[in-house]
């Protein structure tokens, strides 16, 4: 499975709706500093609900709405393509919209253009080993911080990648539940 295309509308520096095609294999996006390259990866994390607003390089979620327009919503849609002939035509899309409101913002997730919950998106992505805690996305500076971090921190990262950390979390949860039952 691979990301085939991104549709980015009124998100950060992308004021106008743009379709960004990603070719099979390796795609490089180049441009001057501050031209919006990292905003593209932010748009993927945003649409897939994979991170908090902090790792998205925005203090508040509604800071993701482009300041170049007066529209008060941002939308991103990620099209996934399956690899292999047997999967021909089995593309699916995951999208998210945020709209600024008087109480803050509202966030709506879409699977194939139908409204779904974030848990439904996460359940689907988990089948492809894409989870909020895993290292599916390498952000700018990640490589440097991994080489510079302590051996304990590096061990945590390896545990996450290997999937062990997930089991550790489940063990912790089960232990807590047992303690509650004991009480
Ligand atoms: P570098 O090469 O330095 O890593 P980059 O191409 O990755 O740069 P980005 O970090 O993706 O650049 O984009 C930064 C730009 O995005 C800044 O010019 C900033 O003003 C703009 N930007 C961020 N949030 C918004 C927003 N909500 N509305 C409009 N523009 C925004
Ligand atoms: Mg960048």
Short mmCIF file of N, CA and C and ligand atoms in Angstrom, two decimals:
data_model
loop_
_atom_site.label_atom_id
_atom_site.label_comp_id
_atom_site.label_asym_id
_atom_site.label_seq_id
_atom_site.Cartn_x
_atom_site.Cartn_y
_atom_site.Cartn_z
N UNK A 1 0.83 -1.19 0.00
CA UNK A 1 0.00 0.00 0.00
C UNK A 1 0.87 1.25 0.00
N UNK A 2 0.48 2.23 -0.73
CA UNK A 2 1.28 3.46 -0.78
C UNK A 2 0.37 4.67 -0.91
N UNK A 3 0.91 5.83 -0.58
CA UNK A 3 0.12 7.05 -0.73
C UNK A 3 0.23 7.50 -2.18
N UNK A 4 -0.92 7.60 -2.81
CA UNK A 4 -0.98 7.91 -4.23
C UNK A 4 -1.07 9.41 -4.46
N UNK A 5 -1.89 10.03 -3.64
CA UNK A 5 -2.15 11.45 -3.87
C UNK A 5 -2.63 12.15 -2.60
N UNK A 6 -2.31 13.42 -2.51
CA UNK A 6 -2.82 14.24 -1.40
C UNK A 6 -3.64 15.37 -2.00
N UNK A 7 -4.74 15.65 -1.34
CA UNK A 7 -5.52 16.83 -1.73
C UNK A 7 -5.44 17.76 -0.52
N UNK A 8 -4.91 18.93 -0.71
CA UNK A 8 -4.69 19.85 0.40
C UNK A 8 -5.42 21.16 0.10
N UNK A 9 -6.30 21.55 0.99
CA UNK A 9 -7.11 22.74 0.72
C UNK A 9 -7.15 23.67 1.94
N UNK A 10 -6.62 24.84 1.77
CA UNK A 10 -6.61 25.88 2.81
C UNK A 10 -5.88 25.44 4.08
N UNK A 11 -4.89 24.57 3.90
CA UNK A 11 -4.11 24.04 5.01
C UNK A 11 -2.74 24.72 5.03
N UNK A 12 -2.41 25.37 6.15
CA UNK A 12 -1.13 26.08 6.31
C UNK A 12 -0.81 26.94 5.08
N UNK A 13 0.35 26.71 4.45
CA UNK A 13 0.72 27.60 3.35
C UNK A 13 -0.04 27.32 2.05
N UNK A 14 -0.85 26.25 2.05
CA UNK A 14 -1.59 25.88 0.82
C UNK A 14 -2.98 26.51 0.82
N UNK A 15 -3.06 27.76 0.38
CA UNK A 15 -4.33 28.48 0.42
C UNK A 15 -5.32 27.92 -0.59
N UNK A 16 -4.84 27.68 -1.80
CA UNK A 16 -5.74 27.14 -2.82
C UNK A 16 -5.68 25.62 -2.79
N UNK A 17 -6.77 24.99 -3.21
CA UNK A 17 -6.80 23.53 -3.22
C UNK A 17 -5.77 23.02 -4.23
N UNK A 18 -4.90 22.13 -3.75
CA UNK A 18 -3.93 21.52 -4.68
C UNK A 18 -3.95 20.01 -4.55
N UNK A 19 -3.72 19.35 -5.66
CA UNK A 19 -3.55 17.90 -5.65
C UNK A 19 -2.06 17.63 -5.79
N UNK A 20 -1.53 16.85 -4.87
CA UNK A 20 -0.10 16.53 -4.92
C UNK A 20 0.03 15.04 -5.21
N UNK A 21 0.41 14.68 -6.44
CA UNK A 21 0.54 13.26 -6.76
C UNK A 21 1.88 12.73 -6.25
N UNK A 22 1.87 11.53 -5.67
CA UNK A 22 3.12 10.90 -5.25
C UNK A 22 3.30 9.66 -6.12
N UNK A 23 4.43 9.58 -6.80
CA UNK A 23 4.63 8.49 -7.73
C UNK A 23 4.99 7.22 -6.98
N UNK A 24 4.76 6.08 -7.62
CA UNK A 24 5.14 4.80 -7.00
C UNK A 24 6.64 4.80 -6.82
N UNK A 25 7.11 4.27 -5.70
CA UNK A 25 8.54 4.28 -5.48
C UNK A 25 8.95 5.48 -4.66
N UNK A 26 9.83 6.27 -5.18
CA UNK A 26 10.43 7.34 -4.39
C UNK A 26 10.09 8.70 -4.99
N UNK A 27 9.52 9.56 -4.19
CA UNK A 27 9.20 10.91 -4.68
C UNK A 27 9.95 11.93 -3.83
N UNK A 28 10.60 12.85 -4.48
CA UNK A 28 11.30 13.92 -3.76
C UNK A 28 10.58 15.23 -4.04
N UNK A 29 10.41 16.02 -2.99
CA UNK A 29 9.83 17.35 -3.17
C UNK A 29 10.88 18.36 -2.76
N UNK A 30 11.21 19.25 -3.65
CA UNK A 30 12.26 20.21 -3.32
C UNK A 30 11.73 21.63 -3.43
N UNK A 31 12.38 22.53 -2.73
CA UNK A 31 11.95 23.93 -2.78
C UNK A 31 12.75 24.71 -1.77
N UNK A 32 12.71 26.03 -1.87
CA UNK A 32 13.47 26.86 -0.94
C UNK A 32 12.98 26.74 0.50
N UNK A 33 13.77 27.19 1.45
CA UNK A 33 13.38 27.17 2.87
C UNK A 33 12.07 27.93 3.04
N UNK A 34 11.18 27.35 3.81
CA UNK A 34 9.92 28.00 4.12
C UNK A 34 8.90 27.94 3.00
N UNK A 35 9.15 27.09 1.98
CA UNK A 35 8.22 27.07 0.85
C UNK A 35 7.07 26.10 1.08
N UNK A 36 7.11 25.33 2.17
CA UNK A 36 5.96 24.47 2.49
C UNK A 36 6.21 22.98 2.34
N UNK A 37 7.46 22.54 2.21
CA UNK A 37 7.73 21.11 2.05
C UNK A 37 7.28 20.32 3.28
N UNK A 38 7.70 20.80 4.46
CA UNK A 38 7.31 20.08 5.68
C UNK A 38 5.81 20.17 5.93
N UNK A 39 5.19 21.23 5.44
CA UNK A 39 3.73 21.35 5.60
C UNK A 39 3.00 20.20 4.90
N UNK A 40 3.64 19.63 3.89
CA UNK A 40 3.02 18.51 3.17
C UNK A 40 2.93 17.29 4.10
N UNK A 41 4.03 17.01 4.80
CA UNK A 41 4.01 15.86 5.71
C UNK A 41 3.08 16.16 6.90
N UNK A 42 3.04 17.44 7.31
CA UNK A 42 2.09 17.82 8.36
C UNK A 42 0.66 17.50 7.91
N UNK A 43 0.40 17.73 6.62
CA UNK A 43 -0.96 17.51 6.13
C UNK A 43 -1.33 16.03 6.20
N UNK A 44 -0.34 15.15 5.96
CA UNK A 44 -0.61 13.71 6.04
C UNK A 44 -0.91 13.31 7.49
N UNK A 45 -0.07 13.77 8.42
CA UNK A 45 -0.27 13.44 9.84
C UNK A 45 -1.62 13.96 10.32
N UNK A 46 -1.97 15.14 9.85
CA UNK A 46 -3.25 15.76 10.22
C UNK A 46 -4.41 14.90 9.73
N UNK A 47 -4.39 14.55 8.45
CA UNK A 47 -5.52 13.82 7.86
C UNK A 47 -5.68 12.44 8.47
N UNK A 48 -4.56 11.79 8.80
CA UNK A 48 -4.64 10.44 9.33
C UNK A 48 -4.81 10.43 10.85
N UNK A 49 -4.87 11.62 11.45
CA UNK A 49 -5.06 11.71 12.89
C UNK A 49 -3.92 11.04 13.65
N UNK A 50 -2.71 11.21 13.14
CA UNK A 50 -1.59 10.48 13.71
C UNK A 50 -0.81 11.24 14.77
N UNK A 51 -1.20 12.46 15.03
CA UNK A 51 -0.39 13.16 16.02
C UNK A 51 -1.18 14.24 16.70
N UNK A 52 -0.58 14.76 17.72
CA UNK A 52 -1.17 15.87 18.44
C UNK A 52 -0.80 17.15 17.69
N UNK A 53 -1.39 18.24 18.08
CA UNK A 53 -1.10 19.49 17.36
C UNK A 53 0.37 19.90 17.54
N UNK A 54 1.00 19.44 18.63
CA UNK A 54 2.40 19.83 18.84
C UNK A 54 3.33 19.24 17.80
N UNK A 55 3.21 17.93 17.56
CA UNK A 55 4.10 17.34 16.57
C UNK A 55 3.75 17.80 15.15
N UNK A 56 2.59 18.43 15.02
CA UNK A 56 2.22 19.00 13.72
C UNK A 56 2.83 20.38 13.53
N UNK A 57 3.64 20.82 14.42
CA UNK A 57 4.27 22.12 14.36
C UNK A 57 3.22 23.24 14.31
N UNK A 58 2.24 23.13 15.20
CA UNK A 58 1.25 24.19 15.34
C UNK A 58 0.82 24.18 16.79
N UNK A 59 0.72 25.35 17.39
CA UNK A 59 0.35 25.41 18.79
C UNK A 59 -1.08 24.95 19.03
N UNK A 60 -1.98 25.43 18.19
CA UNK A 60 -3.40 25.07 18.28
C UNK A 60 -3.80 24.49 16.93
N UNK A 61 -4.76 23.55 16.98
CA UNK A 61 -5.16 22.93 15.73
C UNK A 61 -5.62 23.94 14.69
N UNK A 62 -6.35 24.98 15.15
CA UNK A 62 -6.87 25.90 14.13
C UNK A 62 -5.77 26.78 13.51
N UNK A 63 -4.54 26.71 14.06
CA UNK A 63 -3.42 27.40 13.39
C UNK A 63 -3.05 26.71 12.09
N UNK A 64 -3.64 25.52 11.88
CA UNK A 64 -3.37 24.80 10.64
C UNK A 64 -4.18 25.36 9.48
N UNK A 65 -5.21 26.14 9.81
CA UNK A 65 -6.02 26.76 8.76
C UNK A 65 -5.20 27.89 8.14
N UNK A 66 -5.18 27.95 6.84
CA UNK A 66 -4.35 28.94 6.16
C UNK A 66 -4.75 30.37 6.53
N UNK A 67 -3.74 31.17 6.78
CA UNK A 67 -4.01 32.58 7.10
C UNK A 67 -4.06 33.42 5.82
N UNK A 68 -3.84 32.77 4.67
CA UNK A 68 -3.86 33.52 3.42
C UNK A 68 -5.28 33.80 2.93
N UNK A 69 -6.26 33.11 3.52
CA UNK A 69 -7.65 33.31 3.07
C UNK A 69 -8.52 33.66 4.28
N UNK A 70 -9.77 34.00 4.01
CA UNK A 70 -10.69 34.29 5.11
C UNK A 70 -11.55 33.08 5.44
N UNK A 71 -11.36 31.99 4.68
CA UNK A 71 -12.15 30.77 4.93
C UNK A 71 -11.74 30.18 6.27
N UNK A 72 -12.74 29.71 7.04
CA UNK A 72 -12.40 29.24 8.38
C UNK A 72 -12.35 27.72 8.49
N UNK A 73 -11.99 27.05 7.38
CA UNK A 73 -11.81 25.60 7.49
C UNK A 73 -10.65 25.13 6.62
N UNK A 74 -10.08 24.02 7.02
CA UNK A 74 -9.00 23.40 6.25
C UNK A 74 -9.37 21.95 5.99
N UNK A 75 -8.95 21.43 4.84
CA UNK A 75 -9.30 20.05 4.49
C UNK A 75 -8.11 19.36 3.84
N UNK A 76 -7.88 18.11 4.23
CA UNK A 76 -6.82 17.30 3.60
C UNK A 76 -7.37 15.91 3.33
N UNK A 77 -7.11 15.39 2.14
CA UNK A 77 -7.53 14.03 1.81
C UNK A 77 -6.34 13.25 1.28
N UNK A 78 -6.15 12.06 1.84
CA UNK A 78 -5.03 11.20 1.44
C UNK A 78 -5.60 10.01 0.67
N UNK A 79 -5.13 9.81 -0.55
CA UNK A 79 -5.58 8.64 -1.32
C UNK A 79 -4.52 7.55 -1.24
N UNK A 80 -4.94 6.38 -0.75
CA UNK A 80 -4.05 5.23 -0.67
C UNK A 80 -4.31 4.31 -1.85
N UNK A 81 -3.25 3.81 -2.44
CA UNK A 81 -3.39 2.82 -3.51
C UNK A 81 -2.80 1.52 -3.02
N UNK A 82 -3.45 0.44 -3.35
CA UNK A 82 -2.91 -0.87 -2.97
C UNK A 82 -1.93 -1.32 -4.04
N UNK A 83 -0.89 -2.03 -3.64
CA UNK A 83 0.05 -2.53 -4.63
C UNK A 83 -0.34 -3.95 -5.01
N UNK A 84 -0.01 -4.35 -6.21
CA UNK A 84 -0.32 -5.70 -6.67
C UNK A 84 -1.58 -5.71 -7.51
N UNK A 85 -1.56 -6.53 -8.57
CA UNK A 85 -2.68 -6.53 -9.53
C UNK A 85 -4.00 -6.93 -8.90
N UNK A 86 -3.93 -7.87 -7.92
CA UNK A 86 -5.17 -8.37 -7.33
C UNK A 86 -5.92 -7.26 -6.60
N UNK A 87 -5.21 -6.16 -6.30
CA UNK A 87 -5.84 -5.06 -5.58
C UNK A 87 -6.26 -3.94 -6.50
N UNK A 88 -6.16 -4.16 -7.78
CA UNK A 88 -6.49 -3.13 -8.77
C UNK A 88 -7.85 -2.49 -8.44
N UNK A 89 -7.86 -1.18 -8.36
CA UNK A 89 -9.12 -0.46 -8.12
C UNK A 89 -9.55 -0.43 -6.67
N UNK A 90 -8.68 -0.90 -5.76
CA UNK A 90 -9.08 -0.92 -4.34
C UNK A 90 -8.54 0.28 -3.57
N UNK A 91 -8.44 1.40 -4.24
CA UNK A 91 -7.97 2.61 -3.57
C UNK A 91 -8.95 3.02 -2.48
N UNK A 92 -8.45 3.66 -1.45
CA UNK A 92 -9.35 4.24 -0.48
C UNK A 92 -8.80 5.59 -0.03
N UNK A 93 -9.70 6.42 0.48
CA UNK A 93 -9.26 7.76 0.89
C UNK A 93 -9.60 8.01 2.36
N UNK A 94 -8.70 8.73 3.01
CA UNK A 94 -8.91 9.14 4.39
C UNK A 94 -8.78 10.66 4.41
N UNK A 95 -9.77 11.33 4.97
CA UNK A 95 -9.73 12.79 4.96
C UNK A 95 -10.09 13.37 6.30
N UNK A 96 -9.75 14.62 6.46
CA UNK A 96 -10.12 15.31 7.70
C UNK A 96 -10.33 16.78 7.41
N UNK A 97 -11.35 17.30 8.07
CA UNK A 97 -11.64 18.72 7.94
C UNK A 97 -11.66 19.33 9.34
N UNK A 98 -11.08 20.53 9.49
CA UNK A 98 -11.31 21.26 10.74
C UNK A 98 -11.95 22.58 10.39
N UNK A 99 -12.85 22.97 11.26
CA UNK A 99 -13.56 24.23 11.05
C UNK A 99 -13.51 25.02 12.34
N UNK A 100 -13.12 26.26 12.22
CA UNK A 100 -13.05 27.13 13.39
C UNK A 100 -14.46 27.54 13.78
N UNK A 101 -14.75 27.45 15.09
CA UNK A 101 -16.06 27.88 15.54
C UNK A 101 -15.88 28.76 16.77
N UNK A 102 -16.96 29.28 17.28
CA UNK A 102 -16.82 30.17 18.43
C UNK A 102 -16.26 29.43 19.65
N UNK A 103 -16.51 28.10 19.73
CA UNK A 103 -16.02 27.32 20.88
C UNK A 103 -14.63 26.73 20.65
N UNK A 104 -13.98 27.07 19.60
CA UNK A 104 -12.68 26.47 19.30
C UNK A 104 -12.68 25.97 17.87
N UNK A 105 -12.75 24.65 17.73
CA UNK A 105 -12.80 24.11 16.37
C UNK A 105 -13.53 22.78 16.39
N UNK A 106 -14.05 22.38 15.22
CA UNK A 106 -14.59 21.04 15.12
C UNK A 106 -13.77 20.28 14.09
N UNK A 107 -13.66 18.99 14.32
CA UNK A 107 -12.83 18.15 13.50
C UNK A 107 -13.68 17.00 12.96
N UNK A 108 -13.66 16.79 11.67
CA UNK A 108 -14.47 15.72 11.08
C UNK A 108 -13.56 14.81 10.25
N UNK A 109 -13.67 13.50 10.49
CA UNK A 109 -12.86 12.54 9.75
C UNK A 109 -13.71 11.84 8.69
N UNK A 110 -13.08 11.50 7.57
CA UNK A 110 -13.80 10.84 6.48
C UNK A 110 -13.05 9.59 6.01
N UNK A 111 -13.81 8.56 5.71
CA UNK A 111 -13.24 7.39 5.04
C UNK A 111 -14.04 7.22 3.76
N UNK A 112 -13.37 7.26 2.64
CA UNK A 112 -14.05 7.23 1.34
C UNK A 112 -15.20 8.25 1.28
N UNK A 113 -14.93 9.43 1.77
CA UNK A 113 -15.85 10.58 1.76
C UNK A 113 -17.07 10.43 2.68
N UNK A 114 -17.09 9.36 3.49
CA UNK A 114 -18.17 9.22 4.47
C UNK A 114 -17.64 9.56 5.85
N UNK A 115 -18.46 10.24 6.64
CA UNK A 115 -18.02 10.66 7.98
C UNK A 115 -17.83 9.43 8.88
N UNK A 116 -16.66 9.35 9.52
CA UNK A 116 -16.37 8.24 10.45
C UNK A 116 -15.71 8.81 11.70
N UNK A 117 -15.44 7.93 12.68
CA UNK A 117 -14.75 8.40 13.89
C UNK A 117 -13.24 8.18 13.71
N UNK A 118 -12.48 8.85 14.55
CA UNK A 118 -11.02 8.69 14.50
C UNK A 118 -10.64 7.25 14.80
N UNK A 119 -11.37 6.61 15.74
CA UNK A 119 -11.04 5.20 16.06
C UNK A 119 -11.21 4.31 14.84
N UNK A 120 -12.22 4.60 14.02
CA UNK A 120 -12.41 3.78 12.82
C UNK A 120 -11.23 3.95 11.86
N UNK A 121 -10.73 5.18 11.75
CA UNK A 121 -9.57 5.44 10.89
C UNK A 121 -8.36 4.69 11.46
N UNK A 122 -8.17 4.80 12.78
CA UNK A 122 -7.01 4.13 13.40
C UNK A 122 -7.10 2.62 13.24
N UNK A 123 -8.29 2.06 13.37
CA UNK A 123 -8.46 0.61 13.23
C UNK A 123 -8.08 0.17 11.82
N UNK A 124 -8.46 0.95 10.84
CA UNK A 124 -8.13 0.61 9.45
C UNK A 124 -6.62 0.72 9.22
N UNK A 125 -6.03 1.81 9.69
CA UNK A 125 -4.60 2.04 9.44
C UNK A 125 -3.73 1.03 10.18
N UNK A 126 -4.24 0.55 11.33
CA UNK A 126 -3.48 -0.43 12.11
C UNK A 126 -3.21 -1.69 11.31
N UNK A 127 -4.14 -2.03 10.41
CA UNK A 127 -3.95 -3.21 9.56
C UNK A 127 -2.70 -3.08 8.71
N UNK A 128 -2.31 -1.84 8.44
CA UNK A 128 -1.11 -1.59 7.62
C UNK A 128 0.07 -1.17 8.49
N UNK A 129 -0.05 -1.44 9.79
CA UNK A 129 1.01 -1.06 10.74
C UNK A 129 1.25 0.43 10.82
N UNK A 130 0.22 1.20 10.56
CA UNK A 130 0.34 2.65 10.73
C UNK A 130 -0.39 3.01 12.01
N UNK A 131 0.34 3.41 13.04
CA UNK A 131 -0.28 3.77 14.31
C UNK A 131 0.33 5.08 14.81
N UNK A 132 -0.39 5.77 15.70
CA UNK A 132 0.12 7.06 16.19
C UNK A 132 1.48 6.93 16.87
N UNK A 133 1.76 5.77 17.49
CA UNK A 133 3.03 5.64 18.22
C UNK A 133 4.18 5.11 17.37
N UNK A 134 3.88 4.60 16.20
CA UNK A 134 4.96 4.00 15.42
C UNK A 134 5.70 5.06 14.62
N UNK A 135 6.82 4.65 14.08
CA UNK A 135 7.66 5.61 13.35
C UNK A 135 7.46 5.48 11.85
N UNK A 136 6.21 5.64 11.40
CA UNK A 136 5.94 5.54 9.97
C UNK A 136 6.43 6.78 9.24
N UNK A 137 6.50 7.86 9.98
CA UNK A 137 6.88 9.13 9.36
C UNK A 137 8.13 9.67 10.05
N UNK A 138 9.13 9.96 9.26
CA UNK A 138 10.33 10.57 9.81
C UNK A 138 10.24 12.07 9.56
N UNK A 139 10.26 12.82 10.64
CA UNK A 139 10.16 14.27 10.51
C UNK A 139 11.56 14.87 10.35
N UNK A 140 11.56 16.10 9.86
CA UNK A 140 12.83 16.83 9.74
C UNK A 140 13.50 16.85 11.12
N UNK A 141 14.76 16.46 11.20
CA UNK A 141 15.48 16.50 12.47
C UNK A 141 15.41 15.20 13.26
N UNK A 142 14.52 14.26 12.87
CA UNK A 142 14.38 12.99 13.60
C UNK A 142 15.68 12.19 13.61
N UNK A 143 16.33 12.13 12.46
CA UNK A 143 17.54 11.31 12.35
C UNK A 143 18.61 11.84 13.31
N UNK A 144 18.76 13.16 13.31
CA UNK A 144 19.74 13.78 14.21
C UNK A 144 19.39 13.48 15.66
N UNK A 145 18.09 13.60 16.01
CA UNK A 145 17.75 13.39 17.41
C UNK A 145 17.89 11.93 17.80
N UNK A 146 17.68 11.00 16.86
CA UNK A 146 17.86 9.58 17.20
C UNK A 146 19.34 9.28 17.43
N UNK A 147 20.22 9.87 16.61
CA UNK A 147 21.65 9.61 16.81
C UNK A 147 22.16 10.30 18.07
N UNK A 148 21.50 11.38 18.49
CA UNK A 148 21.99 12.11 19.66
C UNK A 148 21.34 11.69 20.98
N UNK A 149 20.25 10.91 20.94
CA UNK A 149 19.54 10.64 22.18
C UNK A 149 20.26 9.59 23.04
N UNK A 150 19.83 9.45 24.28
CA UNK A 150 20.47 8.52 25.21
C UNK A 150 20.13 7.09 24.80
N UNK A 151 20.90 6.11 25.30
CA UNK A 151 20.65 4.73 24.90
C UNK A 151 19.29 4.25 25.39
N UNK A 152 18.83 4.81 26.54
CA UNK A 152 17.49 4.47 27.04
C UNK A 152 16.41 4.92 26.08
N UNK A 153 16.54 6.17 25.62
CA UNK A 153 15.55 6.70 24.69
C UNK A 153 15.58 5.94 23.37
N UNK A 154 16.81 5.59 22.94
CA UNK A 154 16.92 4.86 21.67
C UNK A 154 16.26 3.49 21.81
N UNK A 155 16.41 2.87 22.98
CA UNK A 155 15.79 1.57 23.23
C UNK A 155 14.25 1.68 23.10
N UNK A 156 13.71 2.79 23.63
CA UNK A 156 12.26 3.02 23.55
C UNK A 156 11.81 3.09 22.09
N UNK A 157 12.62 3.77 21.28
CA UNK A 157 12.27 3.92 19.86
C UNK A 157 12.29 2.56 19.17
N UNK A 158 13.33 1.76 19.48
CA UNK A 158 13.43 0.42 18.87
C UNK A 158 12.25 -0.45 19.32
N UNK A 159 11.88 -0.35 20.60
CA UNK A 159 10.72 -1.10 21.11
C UNK A 159 9.45 -0.71 20.36
N UNK A 160 9.30 0.59 20.08
CA UNK A 160 8.12 1.07 19.33
C UNK A 160 8.12 0.46 17.94
N UNK A 161 9.28 0.54 17.26
CA UNK A 161 9.36 0.07 15.88
C UNK A 161 9.12 -1.44 15.81
N UNK A 162 9.68 -2.17 16.79
CA UNK A 162 9.54 -3.62 16.78
C UNK A 162 8.14 -4.06 17.20
N UNK A 163 7.37 -3.13 17.77
CA UNK A 163 6.01 -3.47 18.18
C UNK A 163 5.92 -3.96 19.61
N UNK A 164 7.06 -4.04 20.31
CA UNK A 164 7.09 -4.54 21.69
C UNK A 164 6.39 -3.56 22.63
N UNK A 165 6.60 -2.26 22.36
CA UNK A 165 6.04 -1.23 23.23
C UNK A 165 4.52 -1.35 23.33
N UNK A 166 3.91 -1.78 22.22
CA UNK A 166 2.46 -1.94 22.20
C UNK A 166 2.03 -3.02 23.19
N UNK A 167 2.78 -4.13 23.21
CA UNK A 167 2.48 -5.21 24.15
C UNK A 167 2.71 -4.74 25.59
N UNK A 168 3.80 -3.98 25.79
CA UNK A 168 4.08 -3.44 27.12
C UNK A 168 2.90 -2.60 27.61
N UNK A 169 2.35 -1.77 26.70
CA UNK A 169 1.20 -0.94 27.08
C UNK A 169 0.01 -1.80 27.47
N UNK A 170 -0.19 -2.88 26.69
CA UNK A 170 -1.32 -3.77 26.99
C UNK A 170 -1.13 -4.47 28.33
N UNK A 171 0.13 -4.87 28.61
CA UNK A 171 0.44 -5.51 29.90
C UNK A 171 0.11 -4.55 31.05
N UNK A 172 0.57 -3.28 30.89
CA UNK A 172 0.32 -2.26 31.91
C UNK A 172 -1.18 -2.10 32.15
N UNK A 173 -1.92 -2.04 31.04
CA UNK A 173 -3.37 -1.84 31.13
C UNK A 173 -4.02 -3.02 31.85
N UNK A 174 -3.60 -4.24 31.47
CA UNK A 174 -4.17 -5.44 32.09
C UNK A 174 -3.83 -5.50 33.58
N UNK A 175 -2.57 -5.13 33.91
CA UNK A 175 -2.15 -5.14 35.32
C UNK A 175 -3.00 -4.16 36.13
N UNK A 176 -3.23 -3.00 35.55
CA UNK A 176 -4.05 -2.00 36.25
C UNK A 176 -5.46 -2.51 36.48
N UNK A 177 -6.01 -3.17 35.43
CA UNK A 177 -7.36 -3.71 35.57
C UNK A 177 -7.40 -4.77 36.66
N UNK A 178 -6.35 -5.63 36.71
CA UNK A 178 -6.27 -6.66 37.74
C UNK A 178 -6.24 -6.03 39.14
N UNK A 179 -5.44 -4.96 39.27
CA UNK A 179 -5.35 -4.27 40.56
C UNK A 179 -6.71 -3.74 41.00
N UNK A 180 -7.45 -3.19 40.02
CA UNK A 180 -8.78 -2.68 40.33
C UNK A 180 -9.67 -3.80 40.83
N UNK A 181 -9.57 -4.95 40.13
CA UNK A 181 -10.39 -6.10 40.53
C UNK A 181 -10.02 -6.56 41.94
N UNK A 182 -8.68 -6.64 42.22
CA UNK A 182 -8.20 -7.02 43.53
C UNK A 182 -8.82 -6.14 44.62
N UNK A 183 -8.81 -4.83 44.36
CA UNK A 183 -9.33 -3.87 45.35
C UNK A 183 -10.80 -4.11 45.61
P1 LIG B 1 12.62 24.23 5.34
O1 LIG B 1 13.36 23.95 4.06
O2 LIG B 1 13.18 25.39 6.09
O3 LIG B 1 12.43 23.00 6.18
P2 LIG B 1 9.88 23.98 4.41
O4 LIG B 1 9.79 24.01 2.91
O5 LIG B 1 9.79 22.66 5.08
O6 LIG B 1 11.18 24.78 4.88
P3 LIG B 1 7.53 24.62 5.88
O7 LIG B 1 7.99 24.52 7.28
O8 LIG B 1 6.73 23.48 5.33
O9 LIG B 1 8.75 24.96 4.93
O10 LIG B 1 6.63 25.93 5.67
C1 LIG B 1 6.80 27.07 6.43
C2 LIG B 1 5.89 28.14 5.88
O11 LIG B 1 4.54 27.80 6.11
C3 LIG B 1 6.15 29.47 6.53
O12 LIG B 1 6.39 30.42 5.51
C4 LIG B 1 4.85 29.79 7.25
O13 LIG B 1 4.53 31.14 7.18
C5 LIG B 1 3.85 28.98 6.46
N1 LIG B 1 2.67 28.66 7.27
C6 LIG B 1 2.60 27.92 8.40
N2 LIG B 1 1.34 27.89 8.91
C7 LIG B 1 0.59 28.67 8.07
C8 LIG B 1 -0.78 29.06 8.04
N3 LIG B 1 -1.67 28.65 8.98
N4 LIG B 1 -1.19 29.87 7.04
C9 LIG B 1 -0.33 30.28 6.10
N5 LIG B 1 0.97 29.95 6.05
C10 LIG B 1 1.44 29.16 7.03
MG1 LIG B 2 11.00 21.67 6.41
#
